[in-house]
Short mmCIF file of C-alpha atoms and ligand atoms in Angstrom, two decimals:
data_model
loop_
_atom_site.label_atom_id
_atom_site.label_comp_id
_atom_site.label_asym_id
_atom_site.label_seq_id
_atom_site.Cartn_x
_atom_site.Cartn_y
_atom_site.Cartn_z
CA MET A 1 70.98 -29.38 -131.24
CA ARG A 2 72.43 -26.91 -128.70
CA THR A 3 74.57 -28.94 -126.28
CA PHE A 4 75.26 -27.63 -122.82
CA LYS A 5 78.89 -26.65 -122.32
CA HIS A 6 80.48 -28.77 -119.60
CA THR A 7 80.87 -25.70 -117.36
CA THR A 8 77.17 -24.88 -117.66
CA LEU A 9 76.18 -28.40 -116.73
CA ALA A 10 78.64 -28.46 -113.87
CA ALA A 11 77.18 -25.15 -112.70
CA LEU A 12 73.70 -26.64 -113.03
CA ALA A 13 74.68 -29.70 -111.03
CA ALA A 14 76.28 -27.49 -108.38
CA SER A 15 73.17 -25.27 -108.26
CA LEU A 16 71.14 -28.39 -107.62
CA GLY A 17 73.57 -29.29 -104.82
CA LEU A 18 74.24 -32.50 -106.69
CA ALA A 19 77.77 -32.11 -108.03
CA GLY A 20 79.83 -34.91 -106.54
CA SER A 21 77.12 -36.05 -104.15
CA ALA A 22 75.09 -37.97 -106.78
CA MET A 23 76.56 -41.45 -107.30
CA ALA A 24 76.20 -42.71 -110.83
CA GLN A 25 72.55 -43.51 -110.36
CA THR A 26 71.43 -45.46 -113.41
CA ALA A 27 67.97 -44.59 -114.73
CA GLU A 28 66.40 -46.60 -117.52
CA VAL A 29 63.90 -44.18 -119.06
CA ILE A 30 61.06 -45.36 -121.33
CA HIS A 31 59.61 -42.61 -123.56
CA TRP A 32 58.14 -42.26 -127.04
CA TRP A 33 59.95 -39.12 -128.21
CA THR A 34 61.51 -40.29 -131.48
CA SER A 35 60.87 -37.44 -133.96
CA GLY A 36 63.54 -34.80 -134.71
CA GLY A 37 62.07 -32.25 -132.32
CA GLU A 38 61.21 -34.78 -129.64
CA SER A 39 64.67 -36.34 -129.55
CA ALA A 40 66.29 -32.89 -129.43
CA ALA A 41 64.13 -32.17 -126.40
CA VAL A 42 64.71 -35.45 -124.57
CA GLN A 43 68.46 -34.99 -125.13
CA GLU A 44 68.22 -31.89 -122.95
CA LEU A 45 66.85 -34.04 -120.11
CA ALA A 46 69.48 -36.74 -120.66
CA ALA A 47 72.38 -34.27 -120.82
CA ALA A 48 71.28 -32.58 -117.60
CA TYR A 49 70.79 -35.93 -115.83
CA LYS A 50 74.30 -37.04 -116.83
CA ALA A 51 75.75 -33.66 -115.78
CA ALA A 52 74.17 -34.19 -112.37
CA GLY A 53 76.13 -37.44 -112.07
CA GLY A 54 73.50 -39.92 -113.27
CA THR A 55 73.73 -42.61 -115.93
CA TRP A 56 70.86 -42.38 -118.46
CA VAL A 57 69.75 -45.57 -120.25
CA ASP A 58 67.51 -44.43 -123.09
CA THR A 59 64.64 -46.78 -124.05
CA ALA A 60 62.87 -44.86 -126.81
CA ILE A 61 59.78 -46.65 -128.17
CA ALA A 62 58.01 -45.01 -131.13
CA GLY A 63 54.31 -44.38 -130.62
CA GLY A 64 52.63 -43.40 -127.37
CA ASP A 65 50.41 -46.49 -127.21
CA ASN A 66 53.41 -48.80 -127.78
CA ALA A 67 55.54 -47.09 -125.14
CA ARG A 68 52.76 -46.99 -122.53
CA ASN A 69 51.83 -50.64 -123.11
CA THR A 70 55.49 -51.69 -122.86
CA THR A 71 55.79 -49.86 -119.54
CA LEU A 72 52.58 -51.39 -118.15
CA ASN A 73 53.66 -54.88 -119.27
CA ARG A 74 57.11 -54.45 -117.74
CA ILE A 75 55.58 -53.28 -114.45
CA ALA A 76 53.16 -56.22 -114.47
CA GLY A 77 56.06 -58.58 -115.28
CA GLY A 78 58.14 -57.33 -112.36
CA LYS A 79 60.90 -55.85 -114.55
CA PRO A 80 59.95 -52.17 -114.60
CA PRO A 81 62.06 -49.33 -115.99
CA THR A 82 63.34 -46.79 -113.46
CA VAL A 83 61.25 -43.98 -114.99
CA ALA A 84 58.54 -43.98 -117.70
CA GLN A 85 56.53 -41.45 -119.71
CA PHE A 86 52.76 -41.11 -119.76
CA ASN A 87 50.40 -38.26 -120.57
CA THR A 88 49.08 -36.05 -117.79
CA SER A 89 45.93 -38.11 -117.54
CA LYS A 90 44.23 -41.21 -116.13
CA GLN A 91 46.57 -43.52 -118.10
CA TYR A 92 48.57 -44.60 -115.01
CA HIS A 93 45.89 -44.25 -112.32
CA GLU A 94 45.22 -48.00 -112.27
CA VAL A 95 48.84 -48.83 -111.44
CA VAL A 96 48.76 -46.16 -108.73
CA ALA A 97 45.68 -47.82 -107.22
CA GLU A 98 47.46 -51.19 -107.39
CA GLY A 99 50.41 -49.76 -105.45
CA LEU A 100 52.82 -50.35 -108.35
CA LEU A 101 54.35 -46.85 -108.45
CA ASN A 102 56.61 -45.10 -105.97
CA ASP A 103 55.54 -41.63 -104.97
CA ILE A 104 58.07 -38.84 -105.52
CA ASP A 105 57.07 -36.73 -102.53
CA ALA A 106 60.68 -36.62 -101.26
CA VAL A 107 61.41 -34.28 -104.18
CA ALA A 108 57.95 -32.71 -104.56
CA VAL A 109 57.90 -31.44 -100.97
CA LYS A 110 61.55 -30.32 -101.03
CA GLU A 111 61.07 -28.45 -104.32
CA GLY A 112 57.66 -27.01 -103.37
CA TRP A 113 55.78 -28.42 -106.35
CA ASP A 114 52.42 -27.58 -104.77
CA LYS A 115 53.08 -23.89 -105.34
CA LEU A 116 54.79 -24.35 -108.69
CA PHE A 117 52.54 -26.59 -110.76
CA PRO A 118 49.35 -25.38 -112.49
CA GLU A 119 46.07 -26.42 -110.85
CA PRO A 120 44.41 -28.06 -113.94
CA LEU A 121 47.17 -30.68 -114.08
CA LYS A 122 47.80 -31.26 -110.38
CA LYS A 123 44.81 -33.53 -109.85
CA PHE A 124 46.23 -36.02 -112.37
CA VAL A 125 49.63 -36.25 -110.68
CA LYS A 126 48.82 -35.74 -106.98
CA ILE A 127 46.67 -38.69 -105.90
CA ASN A 128 45.56 -39.26 -102.28
CA GLY A 129 47.81 -36.34 -101.28
CA LYS A 130 51.01 -37.75 -102.80
CA TYR A 131 52.76 -37.07 -106.11
CA PHE A 132 52.74 -40.34 -108.08
CA ALA A 133 53.83 -38.64 -111.30
CA MET A 134 55.90 -35.60 -112.21
CA PRO A 135 54.65 -33.35 -115.00
CA VAL A 136 57.43 -31.97 -117.21
CA ASN A 137 55.49 -29.74 -119.62
CA ILE A 138 52.13 -28.37 -120.73
CA HIS A 139 51.01 -29.40 -124.23
CA ASN A 140 47.78 -28.53 -125.99
CA PRO A 141 47.02 -31.51 -128.31
CA SER A 142 44.63 -29.39 -130.37
CA TRP A 143 46.27 -26.62 -132.44
CA PHE A 144 45.85 -25.54 -136.06
CA TRP A 145 49.21 -25.04 -137.84
CA TYR A 146 49.57 -23.48 -141.27
CA SER A 147 52.16 -22.61 -143.89
CA LYS A 148 52.17 -18.86 -144.47
CA ALA A 149 53.53 -19.36 -148.00
CA VAL A 150 50.82 -21.87 -148.99
CA LEU A 151 47.99 -19.72 -147.63
CA ALA A 152 49.39 -16.56 -149.28
CA LYS A 153 49.70 -18.32 -152.64
CA ALA A 154 46.12 -19.59 -152.30
CA GLY A 155 44.81 -16.13 -151.46
CA VAL A 156 43.85 -17.02 -147.87
CA THR A 157 44.50 -13.71 -146.13
CA ALA A 158 43.15 -14.34 -142.62
CA GLU A 159 43.04 -17.16 -140.08
CA PRO A 160 39.65 -18.90 -140.22
CA GLN A 161 37.32 -18.06 -137.32
CA SER A 162 34.67 -20.73 -138.06
CA MET A 163 34.26 -24.11 -139.75
CA ASP A 164 32.72 -22.39 -142.80
CA GLN A 165 35.77 -20.11 -143.09
CA PHE A 166 38.05 -23.13 -142.55
CA PHE A 167 36.36 -25.04 -145.39
CA ALA A 168 36.57 -21.94 -147.62
CA ALA A 169 40.30 -21.68 -146.91
CA LEU A 170 40.78 -25.40 -147.61
CA ASP A 171 38.93 -25.00 -150.94
CA LYS A 172 41.26 -22.14 -151.96
CA ILE A 173 44.34 -24.17 -151.01
CA LYS A 174 43.02 -27.15 -152.99
CA ALA A 175 42.48 -24.88 -156.02
CA SER A 176 46.06 -23.61 -155.66
CA GLY A 177 47.40 -27.14 -156.10
CA ALA A 178 48.70 -27.67 -152.54
CA ILE A 179 47.43 -30.36 -150.14
CA PRO A 180 44.85 -28.54 -148.01
CA LEU A 181 45.13 -30.62 -144.83
CA ALA A 182 48.15 -32.73 -143.81
CA LEU A 183 47.13 -35.71 -141.67
CA GLY A 184 48.87 -38.82 -140.41
CA GLY A 185 46.34 -41.62 -140.88
CA GLN A 186 46.75 -43.21 -137.44
CA ALA A 187 43.90 -43.61 -134.92
CA TRP A 188 45.36 -41.20 -132.34
CA GLN A 189 45.86 -38.49 -134.98
CA GLU A 190 42.37 -38.98 -136.40
CA GLY A 191 41.23 -38.63 -132.77
CA ILE A 192 42.99 -35.28 -132.46
CA LEU A 193 41.26 -34.06 -135.63
CA PHE A 194 37.83 -35.27 -134.42
CA ASN A 195 38.24 -33.66 -130.98
CA ALA A 196 39.41 -30.39 -132.53
CA VAL A 197 36.26 -30.22 -134.68
CA LEU A 198 34.13 -31.27 -131.67
CA HIS A 199 35.33 -28.47 -129.40
CA THR A 200 35.75 -25.77 -132.06
CA ALA A 201 32.78 -26.36 -134.39
CA GLY A 202 30.61 -28.14 -131.82
CA GLY A 203 31.80 -25.99 -128.95
CA ALA A 204 33.37 -26.61 -125.55
CA ASP A 205 29.99 -27.41 -123.95
CA LEU A 206 29.19 -30.11 -126.52
CA TYR A 207 32.73 -31.54 -126.11
CA ARG A 208 32.36 -31.70 -122.32
CA LYS A 209 28.85 -33.15 -122.60
CA PHE A 210 30.10 -35.84 -124.99
CA TYR A 211 32.89 -37.04 -122.69
CA ALA A 212 30.70 -36.81 -119.57
CA SER A 213 27.77 -38.67 -121.13
CA THR A 214 26.64 -41.91 -119.51
CA ASP A 215 23.41 -42.32 -121.48
CA GLY A 216 24.83 -41.60 -124.94
CA ALA A 217 21.96 -39.25 -125.85
CA VAL A 218 24.34 -36.44 -126.86
CA ALA A 219 25.73 -38.63 -129.65
CA THR A 220 22.39 -38.72 -131.50
CA SER A 221 21.77 -34.96 -131.13
CA ALA A 222 21.64 -32.73 -134.20
CA GLU A 223 24.65 -30.73 -132.94
CA PHE A 224 26.83 -33.82 -132.64
CA LYS A 225 25.70 -35.16 -136.02
CA LYS A 226 26.74 -31.81 -137.54
CA VAL A 227 30.20 -32.34 -136.02
CA LEU A 228 30.34 -35.80 -137.59
CA SER A 229 29.40 -34.42 -141.00
CA ASP A 230 32.06 -31.68 -140.68
CA VAL A 231 34.64 -34.35 -139.79
CA LYS A 232 33.64 -36.47 -142.78
CA ARG A 233 33.80 -33.41 -145.06
CA LEU A 234 37.43 -32.82 -144.01
CA LYS A 235 38.34 -36.20 -145.52
CA GLY A 236 38.08 -34.58 -148.97
CA TYR A 237 40.99 -32.26 -148.13
CA VAL A 238 43.46 -34.96 -147.07
CA ASP A 239 45.79 -36.63 -149.61
CA ALA A 240 45.83 -40.33 -150.48
CA GLY A 241 49.24 -40.77 -148.80
CA SER A 242 47.77 -40.15 -145.35
CA PRO A 243 47.22 -43.76 -144.08
CA ASN A 244 49.91 -44.70 -141.53
CA ARG A 245 51.83 -41.47 -142.01
CA ASP A 246 53.67 -40.39 -138.82
CA TRP A 247 52.57 -37.08 -137.31
CA ASN A 248 55.96 -35.40 -137.83
CA VAL A 249 55.95 -36.35 -141.53
CA ALA A 250 52.62 -34.51 -141.80
CA THR A 251 54.15 -31.53 -139.98
CA ASN A 252 56.99 -31.53 -142.50
CA MET A 253 54.43 -31.25 -145.33
CA VAL A 254 53.46 -27.86 -143.84
CA ILE A 255 57.12 -26.96 -143.20
CA SER A 256 58.03 -27.71 -146.83
CA ASN A 257 54.96 -25.80 -148.13
CA LYS A 258 53.41 -28.95 -149.63
CA ALA A 259 50.35 -28.63 -147.37
CA GLY A 260 48.38 -25.71 -145.98
CA PHE A 261 47.14 -26.87 -142.57
CA GLN A 262 47.76 -29.56 -139.96
CA ILE A 263 45.67 -30.10 -136.83
CA MET A 264 48.11 -31.40 -134.21
CA GLY A 265 49.45 -30.81 -130.74
CA ASP A 266 52.06 -28.12 -130.11
CA TRP A 267 54.79 -30.74 -130.05
CA ALA A 268 54.71 -29.96 -133.78
CA LYS A 269 56.65 -26.81 -132.91
CA GLY A 270 59.64 -28.99 -132.12
CA GLU A 271 59.69 -29.94 -135.81
CA PHE A 272 59.39 -26.32 -136.96
CA ALA A 273 62.30 -25.54 -134.59
CA VAL A 274 64.49 -28.29 -136.07
CA ALA A 275 63.66 -26.86 -139.52
CA LYS A 276 64.69 -23.45 -138.16
CA GLN A 277 61.28 -21.97 -138.99
CA THR A 278 59.85 -19.04 -137.01
CA ALA A 279 56.32 -18.76 -135.68
CA GLY A 280 54.57 -15.75 -137.17
CA LYS A 281 57.03 -15.60 -140.10
CA ASP A 282 57.17 -19.04 -141.75
CA PHE A 283 54.17 -20.64 -140.06
CA GLY A 284 51.09 -19.58 -138.14
CA CYS A 285 49.22 -21.17 -135.26
CA PHE A 286 45.89 -20.88 -133.48
CA PRO A 287 44.16 -23.16 -130.89
CA GLY A 288 40.64 -22.63 -132.26
CA TRP A 289 38.27 -19.99 -133.52
CA GLY A 290 38.90 -16.50 -132.12
CA ALA A 291 40.75 -14.96 -129.20
CA LYS A 292 38.74 -16.83 -126.56
CA ALA A 293 38.95 -20.28 -128.13
CA PRO A 294 38.81 -23.22 -125.67
CA TYR A 295 42.33 -24.31 -124.76
CA MET A 296 42.97 -28.04 -124.21
CA ILE A 297 45.52 -28.70 -121.47
CA GLU A 298 47.47 -31.94 -121.31
CA GLY A 299 51.20 -32.71 -121.46
CA ASP A 300 53.68 -35.32 -120.33
CA VAL A 301 54.58 -36.84 -117.00
CA PHE A 302 57.10 -39.37 -115.80
CA VAL A 303 56.20 -42.08 -113.30
CA PHE A 304 58.47 -44.02 -110.95
CA PRO A 305 57.65 -47.74 -110.86
CA LYS A 306 57.77 -49.42 -107.45
CA THR A 307 61.23 -50.53 -106.42
CA LYS A 308 62.95 -51.22 -103.13
CA ASP A 309 66.41 -50.87 -104.69
CA ALA A 310 67.97 -47.88 -102.88
CA ASN A 311 70.02 -46.87 -105.93
CA ALA A 312 66.97 -47.00 -108.21
CA ILE A 313 65.08 -44.81 -105.76
CA LYS A 314 68.00 -42.37 -105.72
CA ALA A 315 67.96 -42.39 -109.53
CA GLN A 316 64.22 -41.64 -109.53
CA GLN A 317 64.74 -38.73 -107.15
CA LEU A 318 67.72 -37.41 -109.13
CA PHE A 319 65.61 -37.56 -112.31
CA ALA A 320 62.74 -35.65 -110.66
CA THR A 321 65.09 -33.02 -109.23
CA VAL A 322 66.87 -32.44 -112.55
CA ALA A 323 63.80 -32.53 -114.83
CA SER A 324 61.86 -30.06 -112.69
CA SER A 325 64.75 -27.59 -112.23
CA PRO A 326 64.25 -24.12 -113.77
CA ALA A 327 67.22 -24.28 -116.20
CA VAL A 328 66.25 -27.71 -117.52
CA GLN A 329 62.59 -26.76 -117.73
CA VAL A 330 63.45 -23.80 -120.01
CA ALA A 331 65.95 -25.76 -122.15
CA PHE A 332 63.72 -28.85 -122.53
CA ASN A 333 60.46 -27.02 -123.27
CA ALA A 334 62.11 -24.69 -125.80
CA LYS A 335 63.00 -27.77 -127.88
CA LYS A 336 59.73 -29.63 -127.15
CA GLY A 337 57.40 -26.83 -128.21
CA SER A 338 55.57 -26.99 -124.88
CA ILE A 339 55.13 -24.56 -122.01
CA PRO A 340 57.26 -25.12 -118.89
CA ILE A 341 55.46 -26.82 -116.00
CA ARG A 342 56.94 -24.38 -113.47
CA THR A 343 55.16 -21.05 -113.22
CA ASP A 344 58.32 -19.33 -111.88
CA VAL A 345 60.48 -19.48 -115.04
CA ASP A 346 60.90 -16.75 -117.63
CA MET A 347 58.14 -17.22 -120.24
CA GLY A 348 59.32 -14.14 -122.14
CA LYS A 349 61.42 -16.14 -124.59
CA LEU A 350 58.45 -18.29 -125.69
CA ASP A 351 57.29 -17.79 -129.28
CA ILE A 352 53.95 -16.25 -130.27
CA CYS A 353 52.20 -19.62 -130.25
CA SER A 354 53.24 -20.47 -126.68
CA GLN A 355 52.48 -16.90 -125.62
CA GLN A 356 48.88 -17.57 -126.78
CA GLY A 357 49.00 -20.66 -124.59
CA VAL A 358 50.30 -18.77 -121.56
CA ALA A 359 47.45 -16.26 -121.97
CA ALA A 360 44.89 -19.09 -122.23
CA LEU A 361 46.29 -20.77 -119.11
CA LYS A 362 45.53 -17.58 -117.19
CA ASP A 363 41.85 -17.79 -118.21
CA PRO A 364 40.18 -20.77 -116.45
CA ALA A 365 37.00 -20.26 -118.50
CA ARG A 366 38.96 -21.39 -121.59
CA HIS A 367 40.49 -24.50 -119.99
CA LEU A 368 39.48 -27.76 -121.60
CA ALA A 369 40.46 -31.13 -120.11
CA SER A 370 41.76 -33.63 -122.66
CA PRO A 371 39.90 -36.86 -123.52
CA ASN A 372 42.65 -38.81 -121.70
CA GLN A 373 41.71 -36.88 -118.57
CA LEU A 374 37.94 -37.16 -119.00
CA VAL A 375 37.54 -40.88 -119.68
CA ALA A 376 39.41 -44.01 -118.63
CA PRO A 377 41.90 -45.51 -121.13
CA GLU A 378 39.57 -48.33 -122.18
CA LYS A 379 36.70 -46.00 -123.10
CA LYS A 380 39.18 -43.61 -124.82
CA GLY A 381 40.33 -46.55 -126.93
CA GLN A 382 36.74 -47.47 -127.85
CA ILE A 383 36.00 -43.87 -128.86
CA ASP A 384 39.22 -43.66 -130.91
CA ASP A 385 38.33 -46.94 -132.64
CA ALA A 386 34.87 -45.57 -133.53
CA ILE A 387 36.44 -42.36 -134.86
CA THR A 388 38.95 -44.20 -137.02
CA LYS A 389 36.23 -46.49 -138.39
CA PHE A 390 34.04 -43.49 -139.26
CA TRP A 391 37.02 -41.69 -140.86
CA ASN A 392 38.25 -44.67 -142.88
CA THR A 393 35.00 -46.24 -144.07
CA ASP A 394 31.79 -45.06 -145.72
CA GLN A 395 29.92 -45.46 -142.42
CA SER A 396 27.02 -42.99 -142.36
CA VAL A 397 26.70 -40.15 -139.86
CA ASP A 398 23.60 -41.81 -138.38
CA ASP A 399 25.29 -45.18 -137.94
CA ALA A 400 28.39 -43.54 -136.44
CA ALA A 401 26.18 -41.56 -134.04
CA LYS A 402 24.55 -44.80 -132.87
CA THR A 403 27.99 -46.38 -132.38
CA PHE A 404 29.17 -43.46 -130.25
CA ALA A 405 25.92 -43.51 -128.24
CA ALA A 406 26.43 -47.19 -127.43
CA ILE A 407 30.04 -46.60 -126.33
CA LEU A 408 29.12 -43.66 -124.10
CA LYS A 409 26.28 -45.66 -122.55
CA GLY A 410 28.48 -48.74 -122.12
C1 GAL B 501 51.86 -36.86 -127.08
C2 GAL B 501 52.90 -36.32 -126.13
C3 GAL B 501 53.84 -35.39 -126.81
C4 GAL B 501 54.23 -35.89 -128.17
C5 GAL B 501 53.18 -36.62 -128.95
C6 GAL B 501 53.61 -37.30 -130.22
O1 GAL B 501 51.02 -37.75 -126.41
O2 GAL B 501 52.29 -35.61 -125.07
O3 GAL B 501 54.95 -35.18 -125.97
O4 GAL B 501 55.47 -35.97 -128.38
O5 GAL B 501 52.52 -37.53 -128.13
O6 GAL B 501 54.56 -38.24 -130.00
#
């Protein structure tokens, strides 16, 4: 991991007008970035925070659900962390409504976030005119990653542009002896696979209709049942070691040319980076079928639990100032595999995958909100449970469709 030289960090702190002025504000930070790439990225935030005079207490909790539930329980129990990670979504909107988060407007207004942050994400962080969360990156949870060596050996010469072409490629990879599709058998990962098939094979309109449905009718439509059968068919391309596998272990199956494809968010690029692999040379990437594929926009935010402690508030503001600064945004996102949240930093150094993302962000017609943004956490959990049941049992397409219809109607 590239560590900032002391001089650079001192220069950074000075540029932020923080050198010397920031007392050793202590920030306990809860996050779930525990893989190789994720920890390399979060170290960039921690190093910059320390260089700006802060004290970083790292509370890393593996698994997004675990970390978010720990944060919510700690807030409810009156012993909140200083700062905590969520997704750019509705996940923390309830605690905002309950008045349990501080806003960070003191930094947002000073730093001009209104002009800097992309519109599709702003509505999840700016609530009732105040910033109650700070976005730190833009992730697309729904990318297709592939090993160039595995596809070449299998005779797959072009990126699939349809489900039929995807299945044909998976068949060739299976015949070549490699694992066609690397998957971590955990509900949230099975959810990513389901949603990718829904918005690529089913289409963006069907995806939006599904998550907007209040009568459940879409779930018993022929189009949605076709998506379910495509999802079930993918099961035949996943290896028996999938149950409970962590997402980054699945990514490493592609990195080590054991598997052809993985459907996963672009945080996977952090793992390719740690393995010193190059996009376009060692691995390929595409967000869906064709140059105008829908592009799902989510990412990560940090929230600032309510506190009256003046030092804790200073620590929250120091964190927000450091994490949103141009130099830290470039350094952190390069390791994280995401696109910087600021639109005024040099995107030229991004790899070919992120360049595809930057192009998609410029085309509002391709923007796709994530499930975490379209439905409340409880309904998201019910949908994920139905997906994981359908994936892991011999439940029929018709029975699964009825289950989804009941959830959407609920
Ligand atoms: C996502 C998060 C990413 C990532 C991933 C796997 O929800 O946005 O930053 O690291 O979880 O842990």
